[in-house]
Coordinates of C-alpha atoms and ligand atoms in Angstrom, one line a residue:
M1 CA -14.5 8.4 -8.3
Y2 CA -13.0 11.8 -9.6
I3 CA -11.1 14.5 -8.1
M4 CA -13.1 16.5 -10.1
D5 CA -16.2 15.4 -8.4
V6 CA -15.3 17.7 -5.2
P7 CA -16.7 21.0 -4.9
I8 CA -15.1 23.4 -5.0
K9 CA -13.9 26.3 -2.8
T10 CA -16.3 28.4 -4.8
N11 CA -19.5 26.6 -3.6
I12 CA -18.9 27.1 -0.3
N13 CA -20.7 29.4 2.3
K14 CA -18.0 32.5 2.8
K15 CA -19.0 32.6 6.1
I16 CA -18.2 29.8 7.9
K17 CA -14.6 29.2 8.3
Y18 CA -13.9 25.2 8.8
L19 CA -9.9 24.3 10.1
A20 CA -8.4 20.8 9.0
F21 CA -5.1 19.7 11.0
I22 CA -3.6 16.7 9.3
K23 CA -0.8 15.0 11.9
T24 CA 1.6 12.9 9.7
Y25 CA 3.4 9.4 11.1
G26 CA 5.7 7.3 9.1
C27 CA 7.3 6.8 6.0
Q28 CA 8.1 10.0 2.7
Q29 CA 4.3 8.0 1.0
N30 CA 2.3 9.0 4.1
V31 CA 4.1 12.3 3.8
S32 CA 3.3 12.5 0.0
D33 CA -0.1 10.7 0.9
S34 CA -1.2 13.7 3.8
E35 CA -0.4 16.4 0.6
K36 CA -2.2 14.8 -1.5
I37 CA -5.5 14.4 1.6
E38 CA -4.3 18.8 1.8
N39 CA -5.6 18.8 -1.3
V40 CA -8.5 16.7 -1.0
L41 CA -8.9 19.8 2.3
S42 CA -8.6 22.1 0.5
A43 CA -10.4 21.8 -2.4
M44 CA -13.8 20.8 0.1
G45 CA -13.3 24.5 1.3
Y46 CA -10.9 23.9 4.8
Q47 CA -7.7 26.4 6.0
I48 CA -5.1 23.9 7.2
T49 CA -4.1 25.2 11.0
N50 CA -1.2 23.6 12.9
V51 CA -3.3 24.8 15.8
K52 CA -4.8 20.7 16.7
E53 CA -7.0 22.9 19.4
E54 CA -8.2 25.6 17.1
A55 CA -9.7 22.9 14.1
D56 CA -12.5 21.8 13.5
F57 CA -11.2 19.1 11.2
I58 CA -8.9 17.1 12.7
I59 CA -7.0 13.2 10.5
F60 CA -3.8 10.9 12.5
N61 CA -2.1 9.4 9.4
S62 CA -0.8 6.4 11.1
C63 CA 2.1 4.8 10.2
A64 CA 1.7 1.2 11.1
V65 CA 6.1 -0.4 10.1
R66 CA 6.5 -0.5 14.4
K67 CA 4.9 -1.1 17.5
N68 CA 6.0 2.0 18.4
A69 CA 5.1 4.5 15.8
E70 CA 1.4 2.6 16.3
L71 CA 1.8 2.9 20.2
R72 CA 1.9 7.4 19.7
V73 CA -1.3 6.8 17.4
F74 CA -3.0 6.1 19.7
G75 CA -1.6 7.8 22.4
N76 CA -2.0 11.0 20.5
V77 CA -6.0 9.7 19.9
S78 CA -6.0 8.8 23.0
Q79 CA -5.1 12.9 23.6
L80 CA -8.5 13.9 21.8
R81 CA -11.2 12.2 24.0
K82 CA -10.8 15.0 25.9
L83 CA -10.9 17.8 23.3
K84 CA -13.6 16.1 21.9
K85 CA -15.9 16.8 24.8
K86 CA -14.3 20.5 25.0
K87 CA -16.0 21.4 20.6
P88 CA -18.5 18.1 20.1
N89 CA -18.8 19.2 16.6
I90 CA -15.1 18.7 15.1
V91 CA -14.9 15.6 13.4
I92 CA -11.6 12.9 14.3
A93 CA -10.6 10.3 11.7
I94 CA -7.6 8.4 11.6
C95 CA -6.6 7.2 8.3
G96 CA -2.6 5.1 6.7
C97 CA -1.2 1.8 7.0
M98 CA -2.9 1.2 10.5
T99 CA -6.1 1.2 9.5
Q100 CA -5.5 -1.0 6.7
Q101 CA -5.7 -4.3 10.0
S102 CA -8.8 -5.4 12.0
H103 CA -7.3 -5.7 14.5
I104 CA -6.8 -2.6 15.1
V105 CA -9.7 -0.8 13.7
K106 CA -11.4 -2.9 16.3
K107 CA -9.2 -1.3 18.9
I108 CA -9.7 1.8 17.1
R109 CA -14.0 1.5 17.7
K110 CA -13.6 -0.2 21.3
D111 CA -11.7 2.0 22.9
F112 CA -11.7 4.8 20.8
E113 CA -15.1 5.3 19.8
F114 CA -15.0 9.3 19.5
V115 CA -13.7 8.1 16.6
D116 CA -15.4 10.0 13.4
I117 CA -14.2 8.7 10.0
I118 CA -12.0 5.7 9.2
F119 CA -10.7 4.8 6.3
G120 CA -7.6 2.6 4.8
T121 CA -4.3 4.2 2.4
N122 CA -5.9 3.8 -1.0
T123 CA -9.2 5.6 -1.5
I124 CA -8.5 9.5 0.2
E125 CA -10.3 10.6 -3.4
I126 CA -13.8 9.7 -1.1
L127 CA -12.3 11.6 1.6
P128 CA -14.8 14.3 0.7
K129 CA -18.2 11.3 1.2
L130 CA -16.9 10.5 4.1
I131 CA -16.6 13.6 6.1
K132 CA -20.2 14.8 4.4
S133 CA -21.9 11.4 5.6
V134 CA -20.6 13.1 9.4
F135 CA -22.2 16.3 8.9
L136 CA -25.2 15.7 7.4
K137 CA -25.7 14.4 11.1
R138 CA -25.2 17.2 13.2
D139 CA -26.8 20.3 13.2
I140 CA -28.6 22.4 11.3
K141 CA -24.9 24.8 10.3
N142 CA -23.1 21.9 9.6
K143 CA -25.4 20.3 8.0
K144 CA -25.7 23.8 5.1
F145 CA -22.0 23.5 4.8
A146 CA -22.6 19.5 3.6
Q147 CA -25.4 20.7 1.4
N148 CA -22.0 21.6 -0.7
F149 CA -20.9 18.6 -1.9
K150 CA -23.0 15.7 -4.0
D151 CA -25.2 13.5 -1.7
I152 CA -24.4 10.6 -1.6
N153 CA -25.4 8.4 0.9
F154 CA -22.1 6.6 2.5
K155 CA -22.6 5.4 6.6
P156 CA -20.3 7.2 9.7
F157 CA -17.4 5.1 10.3
E158 CA -16.8 3.8 7.5
I159 CA -13.9 1.2 6.6
L160 CA -12.7 1.0 3.8
Q161 CA -9.2 -0.5 3.4
K162 CA -9.2 -1.9 -0.6
T163 CA -5.7 -1.9 -2.2
D164 CA -7.2 -1.6 -5.7
I165 CA -6.1 2.0 -6.2
S166 CA -7.0 3.8 -8.6
I167 CA -3.4 5.9 -8.9
E168 CA -4.0 8.3 -11.3
N169 CA -6.3 10.5 -10.2
L170 CA -5.5 12.6 -7.5
P171 CA -4.4 16.3 -8.3
C172 CA -0.9 17.6 -8.4
K173 CA -1.5 21.2 -6.7
K174 CA 2.0 21.7 -5.1
E175 CA 3.1 24.8 -7.2
N176 CA 5.6 27.4 -5.2
K177 CA 7.7 24.5 -3.8
I178 CA 11.1 24.8 -3.3
K179 CA 11.2 20.9 -3.1
T180 CA 8.6 18.3 -3.5
F181 CA 7.7 14.0 -4.3
I182 CA 6.6 12.2 -6.7
S183 CA 4.2 8.6 -5.6
I184 CA 5.6 6.9 -8.7
M185 CA 4.3 3.4 -8.0
H186 CA 2.2 1.9 -4.8
G187 CA 2.8 -1.1 -2.4
C188 CA 4.9 -4.1 -2.7
N189 CA 4.9 -7.2 -3.4
N190 CA 8.5 -8.6 -1.2
F191 CA 6.4 -9.9 1.6
C192 CA 10.3 -9.5 4.0
S193 CA 9.5 -11.7 6.4
Y194 CA 9.2 -8.6 9.3
C195 CA 7.7 -6.0 7.0
I196 CA 4.3 -5.2 7.2
V197 CA 4.0 -3.0 4.7
P198 CA 2.9 -5.0 1.7
Y199 CA -0.3 -5.9 4.3
V200 CA -1.0 -3.4 4.5
R201 CA -0.1 -0.8 1.0
G202 CA -0.9 -3.8 -1.0
R203 CA 0.5 -5.5 -4.7
E204 CA 2.7 -3.3 -6.2
L205 CA 2.0 -1.0 -8.8
S206 CA 3.1 1.4 -11.5
R207 CA 2.5 4.9 -12.6
K208 CA 2.3 4.5 -15.6
S209 CA 4.9 6.7 -17.4
E210 CA 3.0 9.6 -19.8
S211 CA 1.2 10.6 -16.5
L212 CA 4.7 11.1 -14.2
L213 CA 5.7 12.5 -17.2
Q214 CA 2.9 15.4 -17.1
E215 CA 3.1 15.7 -13.5
F216 CA 6.8 16.0 -14.0
E217 CA 7.1 18.6 -16.1
K218 CA 4.8 20.8 -14.6
L219 CA 6.3 21.1 -11.1
V220 CA 9.6 22.4 -13.2
K221 CA 7.1 25.1 -14.7
T222 CA 6.4 25.7 -11.4
G223 CA 9.7 26.4 -10.5
C224 CA 10.6 23.2 -8.5
K225 CA 13.4 22.4 -8.1
E226 CA 14.0 19.3 -6.1
I227 CA 11.5 16.5 -7.1
T228 CA 12.0 12.7 -4.9
L229 CA 11.0 9.9 -6.7
L230 CA 8.8 8.0 -4.1
G231 CA 8.4 3.6 -4.2
Q232 CA 9.0 1.2 -1.5
N233 CA 11.1 -0.1 -4.7
V234 CA 11.7 2.6 -7.2
N235 CA 15.0 -0.5 -8.6
S236 CA 11.2 -2.4 -10.2
Y237 CA 9.0 0.2 -11.5
G238 CA 7.7 -0.4 -14.6
K239 CA 7.3 -4.2 -14.3
T240 CA 3.1 -3.7 -13.4
L241 CA 3.0 -2.4 -17.1
D242 CA 1.7 -3.3 -20.4
K243 CA 4.6 -0.9 -21.6
K244 CA 7.5 -2.0 -20.4
I245 CA 9.6 0.4 -18.9
S246 CA 12.7 0.2 -16.3
F247 CA 13.4 2.6 -13.3
T248 CA 16.5 3.5 -15.3
E249 CA 14.7 5.2 -19.1
L250 CA 12.1 6.3 -16.1
L251 CA 15.3 8.2 -14.7
R252 CA 16.3 9.2 -18.5
L253 CA 12.6 10.8 -19.3
L254 CA 12.6 13.2 -17.0
T255 CA 16.0 14.3 -16.6
K256 CA 15.2 15.3 -20.6
I257 CA 13.0 18.4 -19.3
E258 CA 14.4 20.6 -19.5
G259 CA 14.9 23.1 -16.7
D260 CA 17.1 24.0 -13.3
F261 CA 16.6 21.0 -11.4
R262 CA 18.0 17.3 -9.8
I263 CA 15.9 14.2 -8.8
R264 CA 16.2 11.8 -5.8
F265 CA 14.4 8.8 -5.3
M266 CA 14.1 6.5 -2.8
T267 CA 13.6 3.6 -1.8
S268 CA 16.3 1.5 -3.7
H269 CA 15.8 -2.6 -3.0
P270 CA 19.4 -4.3 -3.8
K271 CA 17.8 -6.8 -5.0
D272 CA 16.8 -4.9 -8.0
V273 CA 19.8 -2.8 -8.7
S274 CA 22.0 -3.7 -12.2
K275 CA 24.8 -2.0 -13.5
E276 CA 22.9 0.2 -16.4
L277 CA 21.1 2.1 -13.1
I278 CA 24.5 2.8 -11.5
D279 CA 26.0 4.0 -14.6
E280 CA 23.6 6.5 -15.6
I281 CA 23.2 7.6 -11.6
V282 CA 26.6 8.6 -11.6
S283 CA 26.9 11.0 -15.0
N284 CA 23.2 12.0 -14.9
K285 CA 23.9 15.4 -13.7
K286 CA 20.3 16.3 -13.4
I287 CA 19.9 12.8 -10.6
C288 CA 21.9 13.4 -6.9
K289 CA 24.8 11.7 -5.9
H290 CA 22.8 10.0 -3.3
I291 CA 20.9 5.8 -2.9
H292 CA 19.4 4.9 0.0
L293 CA 20.1 1.5 -0.1
P294 CA 18.9 -0.2 2.6
V295 CA 21.2 -3.3 3.8
Q296 CA 18.9 -4.5 7.1
S297 CA 21.7 -6.6 8.1
G298 CA 25.9 -8.2 7.4
S299 CA 25.3 -11.3 7.9
N300 CA 23.4 -14.0 5.2
K301 CA 21.9 -16.5 7.8
I302 CA 19.6 -13.3 8.9
L303 CA 19.2 -11.4 4.8
E304 CA 18.4 -14.9 3.9
K305 CA 15.4 -15.3 6.7
M306 CA 14.5 -11.4 6.7
N307 CA 13.9 -13.2 2.6
R308 CA 15.5 -10.1 1.5
K309 CA 17.2 -11.5 -2.2
Y310 CA 21.3 -10.4 -1.7
T311 CA 24.0 -11.5 0.4
R312 CA 25.8 -9.2 2.0
E313 CA 28.9 -10.0 -1.2
K314 CA 26.0 -8.5 -3.7
Y315 CA 25.3 -5.9 -1.4
L316 CA 29.1 -5.9 -0.6
K317 CA 29.4 -5.4 -4.4
I318 CA 27.5 -2.3 -5.4
I319 CA 28.9 -0.6 -3.4
D320 CA 32.1 -1.5 -4.5
Y321 CA 31.5 -0.7 -8.7
T322 CA 29.5 2.3 -7.7
R323 CA 33.0 4.0 -5.5
K324 CA 34.7 3.1 -8.2
K325 CA 33.4 5.4 -10.5
A326 CA 31.7 7.9 -7.7
P327 CA 33.6 8.5 -4.8
E328 CA 31.6 11.4 -3.5
L329 CA 27.9 9.2 -3.6
S330 CA 26.3 9.3 -0.6
F331 CA 25.0 5.9 0.1
T332 CA 22.9 5.8 2.9
S333 CA 21.3 2.0 5.2
D334 CA 18.2 1.4 7.0
I335 CA 18.8 -1.8 9.8
I336 CA 17.0 -3.4 12.2
V337 CA 19.2 -4.5 15.1
G338 CA 17.7 -8.1 16.7
F339 CA 16.3 -10.5 14.9
P340 CA 14.5 -13.8 15.8
S341 CA 17.5 -16.0 15.9
E342 CA 20.2 -13.2 15.3
T343 CA 23.0 -14.1 17.6
Y344 CA 26.5 -11.1 18.9
Q345 CA 28.2 -13.3 15.8
D346 CA 25.8 -12.4 13.0
F347 CA 25.2 -9.7 14.1
E348 CA 29.6 -8.5 14.3
E349 CA 29.0 -9.2 10.8
T350 CA 26.2 -6.3 10.4
L351 CA 29.6 -3.8 12.0
S352 CA 32.0 -5.4 9.6
L353 CA 29.6 -4.5 7.1
V354 CA 28.8 -1.2 7.9
K355 CA 32.7 0.1 8.4
E356 CA 33.0 -1.7 4.7
A357 CA 29.9 0.4 3.2
K358 CA 30.7 3.6 5.1
F359 CA 27.2 5.2 4.5
S360 CA 27.6 8.8 5.3
S361 CA 23.4 7.6 7.0
L362 CA 22.5 4.8 9.3
F363 CA 19.0 4.7 10.4
T364 CA 18.6 2.0 13.0
F365 CA 15.4 0.4 14.3
I366 CA 15.3 -2.5 16.3
Y367 CA 13.1 -5.4 15.4
S368 CA 9.6 -4.7 16.2
K369 CA 7.0 -8.1 16.1
R370 CA 4.3 -7.3 13.5
K371 CA 0.7 -9.3 13.0
G372 CA 0.5 -11.1 10.6
T373 CA 4.1 -11.4 9.1
L374 CA 6.6 -14.3 8.5
A375 CA 8.6 -13.1 11.0
A376 CA 5.6 -12.6 13.4
D377 CA 6.1 -16.9 13.9
M378 CA 9.3 -17.1 14.5
R379 CA 11.1 -17.1 17.8
D380 CA 12.3 -14.1 18.7
N381 CA 15.4 -15.3 21.0
V382 CA 16.8 -11.9 21.6
P383 CA 16.3 -10.4 25.0
Y384 CA 15.5 -6.1 24.6
Q385 CA 17.7 -5.2 27.1
T386 CA 20.7 -6.7 24.6
K387 CA 19.1 -5.4 21.1
I388 CA 19.7 -1.9 22.6
Q389 CA 23.2 -2.8 24.1
W390 CA 23.6 -3.8 20.0
L391 CA 22.4 -0.2 18.8
N392 CA 24.5 1.3 20.7
E393 CA 27.2 0.0 19.9
L394 CA 26.6 -0.6 15.8
L395 CA 25.5 3.3 16.3
K396 CA 29.1 4.5 18.7
I397 CA 30.8 3.0 15.0
Q398 CA 28.3 4.7 12.4
K399 CA 29.2 8.2 14.4
N400 CA 33.0 7.7 13.1
I401 CA 31.7 7.4 10.1
S402 CA 29.1 9.5 9.1
S403 CA 32.3 12.1 10.8
N404 CA 34.1 11.1 8.2
F405 CA 32.2 10.8 5.6
Y406 CA 31.4 14.0 6.2
Q407 CA 35.3 15.6 6.4
K408 CA 35.6 14.7 2.5
F409 CA 33.9 17.9 2.3
L410 CA 36.2 20.0 4.1
G411 CA 38.1 22.4 1.7
K412 CA 35.3 21.3 -1.5
R413 CA 33.3 23.0 -3.1
V414 CA 29.6 22.2 -3.6
R415 CA 25.8 22.4 -5.4
V416 CA 23.7 23.4 -2.8
L417 CA 19.6 23.8 -2.6
L418 CA 19.1 26.2 0.0
E419 CA 15.3 25.2 1.2
K420 CA 15.1 27.7 4.9
E421 CA 15.9 30.9 5.7
K422 CA 16.5 29.9 8.9
N423 CA 16.3 31.1 13.0
K424 CA 16.9 34.9 14.4
K425 CA 20.7 34.2 13.5
N426 CA 19.9 34.0 9.9
I427 CA 21.2 30.5 9.8
A428 CA 19.4 29.8 6.4
F429 CA 20.8 25.7 4.9
G430 CA 19.8 23.3 1.8
K431 CA 21.2 20.1 1.2
N432 CA 24.3 19.0 -1.9
S433 CA 23.3 16.5 -3.7
E434 CA 25.0 14.2 -2.2
N435 CA 22.2 15.1 0.2
L436 CA 24.2 16.4 3.8
T437 CA 22.8 19.1 5.5
V438 CA 25.4 22.5 4.6
Y439 CA 24.8 25.4 6.9
I440 CA 25.3 29.4 5.9
E441 CA 25.4 32.3 7.5
D442 CA 24.5 35.2 6.3
C443 CA 22.5 34.2 2.8
S444 CA 20.2 36.5 1.6
E445 CA 16.3 35.8 1.4
F446 CA 16.5 36.2 -1.7
L447 CA 18.5 33.6 -2.5
L448 CA 16.1 30.8 -0.9
G449 CA 14.9 28.3 -3.4
K450 CA 17.6 28.6 -6.0
F451 CA 21.1 26.6 -6.4
V452 CA 23.9 28.3 -5.2
Q453 CA 28.0 27.2 -4.9
V454 CA 29.2 26.8 -1.0
K455 CA 32.8 26.5 0.0
I456 CA 32.4 23.5 2.9
I457 CA 34.4 26.1 5.8
S458 CA 33.9 24.0 9.0
Q459 CA 33.0 20.3 10.0
N460 CA 31.8 19.1 12.7
N461 CA 30.3 15.2 13.2
R462 CA 27.5 15.8 10.5
V463 CA 27.8 19.3 10.4
L464 CA 29.2 20.8 7.4
R465 CA 28.8 25.4 6.8
G466 CA 30.4 26.7 4.1
K467 CA 29.7 30.2 2.6
I468 CA 28.3 31.0 -0.3
L469 CA 30.6 31.8 -3.3
H470 CA 28.6 32.3 -6.8
K471 CA 25.0 33.7 -6.4
N472 CA 23.6 31.6 -9.0
S473 CA 25.0 28.0 -10.5
Ligands
SAH501 N1 10.6 -0.2 1.5 C1 11.7 0.2 2.2 C2 11.6 0.3 3.3 C3 10.9 0.6 4.2 S1 10.2 0.4 5.8 C4 12.9 -1.2 2.4 O1 12.3 -2.3 1.0 O2 14.0 -0.8 1.7 C5 11.5 0.9 6.3 C6 12.5 0.2 7.1 O3 11.2 0.3 8.3 C7 12.9 -0.7 6.5 O4 14.0 -1.0 6.0 C8 13.1 -1.5 8.3 O5 14.7 -1.1 8.0 C9 12.1 -1.0 9.1 N2 11.6 -1.6 9.4 C10 10.3 -2.7 9.1 N3 9.7 -3.5 9.4 C11 10.8 -3.6 10.7 C12 10.5 -4.1 11.5 N4 9.2 -5.4 11.7 N5 11.0 -4.1 13.0 C13 11.9 -2.9 13.0 N6 11.9 -2.5 11.8 C14 10.9 -2.7 10.5
SF4_502 FE1 9.1 -4.1 3.5 FE2 10.4 -5.8 2.0 FE3 9.1 -4.3 0.9 FE4 10.2 -3.1 1.4 S1 11.4 -4.5 -0.2 S2 8.6 -1.9 1.8 S3 10.9 -3.2 4.0 S4 8.8 -6.3 1.9

């Protein structure tokens, strides 16, 4: 089904105003999916609210990457029981990565019977049908609303877990945003042994470059200044397409579009980083000088058990090659602490890699066992308390490294995209090309959404403050 089938606003009975609340958990991919959900709901006539209690439709877009995320979703869903008792007419839906797993769906059905709709990651376009089916079972007022939809008989409590997706057909309604995302591919083929993503998001599938180019051009024309290309492993973009195209070629294509904008992308997998790609990032002015390159561990033994398909030496070589060409380019990374069979010696290798790589920031995670993954069958020999100690040790070391990285920008002139007028003190902020946040005092609201030249006047840990030099640059 294509989005054109969704009834548009004008069909809706104007007297009935329906409010929708969307809560997003997890990664940028989910943020991007929630944006699509918002577009679908708006097309149906819903208005979006930030207040859960006043909503008629509540949807949780869930994350399954770590157990903590799952527990948070369950905790928040459980709190809806009271609300549903008070307002039995609300429709509650759960979607996203968690609902791609049958044991989770079973649990939701058993423990949270008040949830009306469950659907997976790749089926956003059928949401109107699902909502309609719930409305049709309710009172006259609700039924009237539902009559505006096409007559399709879907059972309530529909569970859809399809992983073959119609990836080109969701609308792009993102005008007037300063920055936004585009998913260039879906799914993942890598099967890192700890990771649930390939199971819940399905196989890797790239979107056609022609369709991306169109969407990208439209965004630039509507004034978007920063677009982040999303995928679980953007470096392998194009491999599933008939018309072969590499990620580097895609970057070249998109940056040829006229206009003052910049591109970010995530996530890159170290196994697929080529010199050609680095050369393009370094030399192309429209590509931000930041690479998120998750390393996960500094120990070759652990990397092999994780099925990451690179060594610490190869990883550090990428960093070395890049830094020789662009010393200030910022690398960020993800690290998992306490993987099954990890010893303190293995962890020390992670510490030494972190010291060598000098990341500007690090995202650190304690290993979380995910049912159905290869690592779930490995013996997890590291006590939880030990994992926490290791994590703290890592964070302490990284804090200094980050601070030193940020310090390099003190006194320098940087180009910042102003994203937000902030608080009462009138402090605005934006990011530079390296993805470092810069706070600016006394910034006029007219500069919001503009690139400005800023001189960095102070630095404290990861806080940079700056002064505007020129309004347009
Ligand atoms: N596709 C991206 C990452 C997706 S998940 C990549 O390959 O880099 C984001 C991060 O969550 C991962 O990089 C990893 O550090 C962390 N992560 C994934 N599964 C995890 C698990 N089972 N336990 C702890 N951290 C995990
Ligand atoms: Fe998960 Fe690995 Fe795929 Fe990233 S590359 S999503 S960590 S399986």
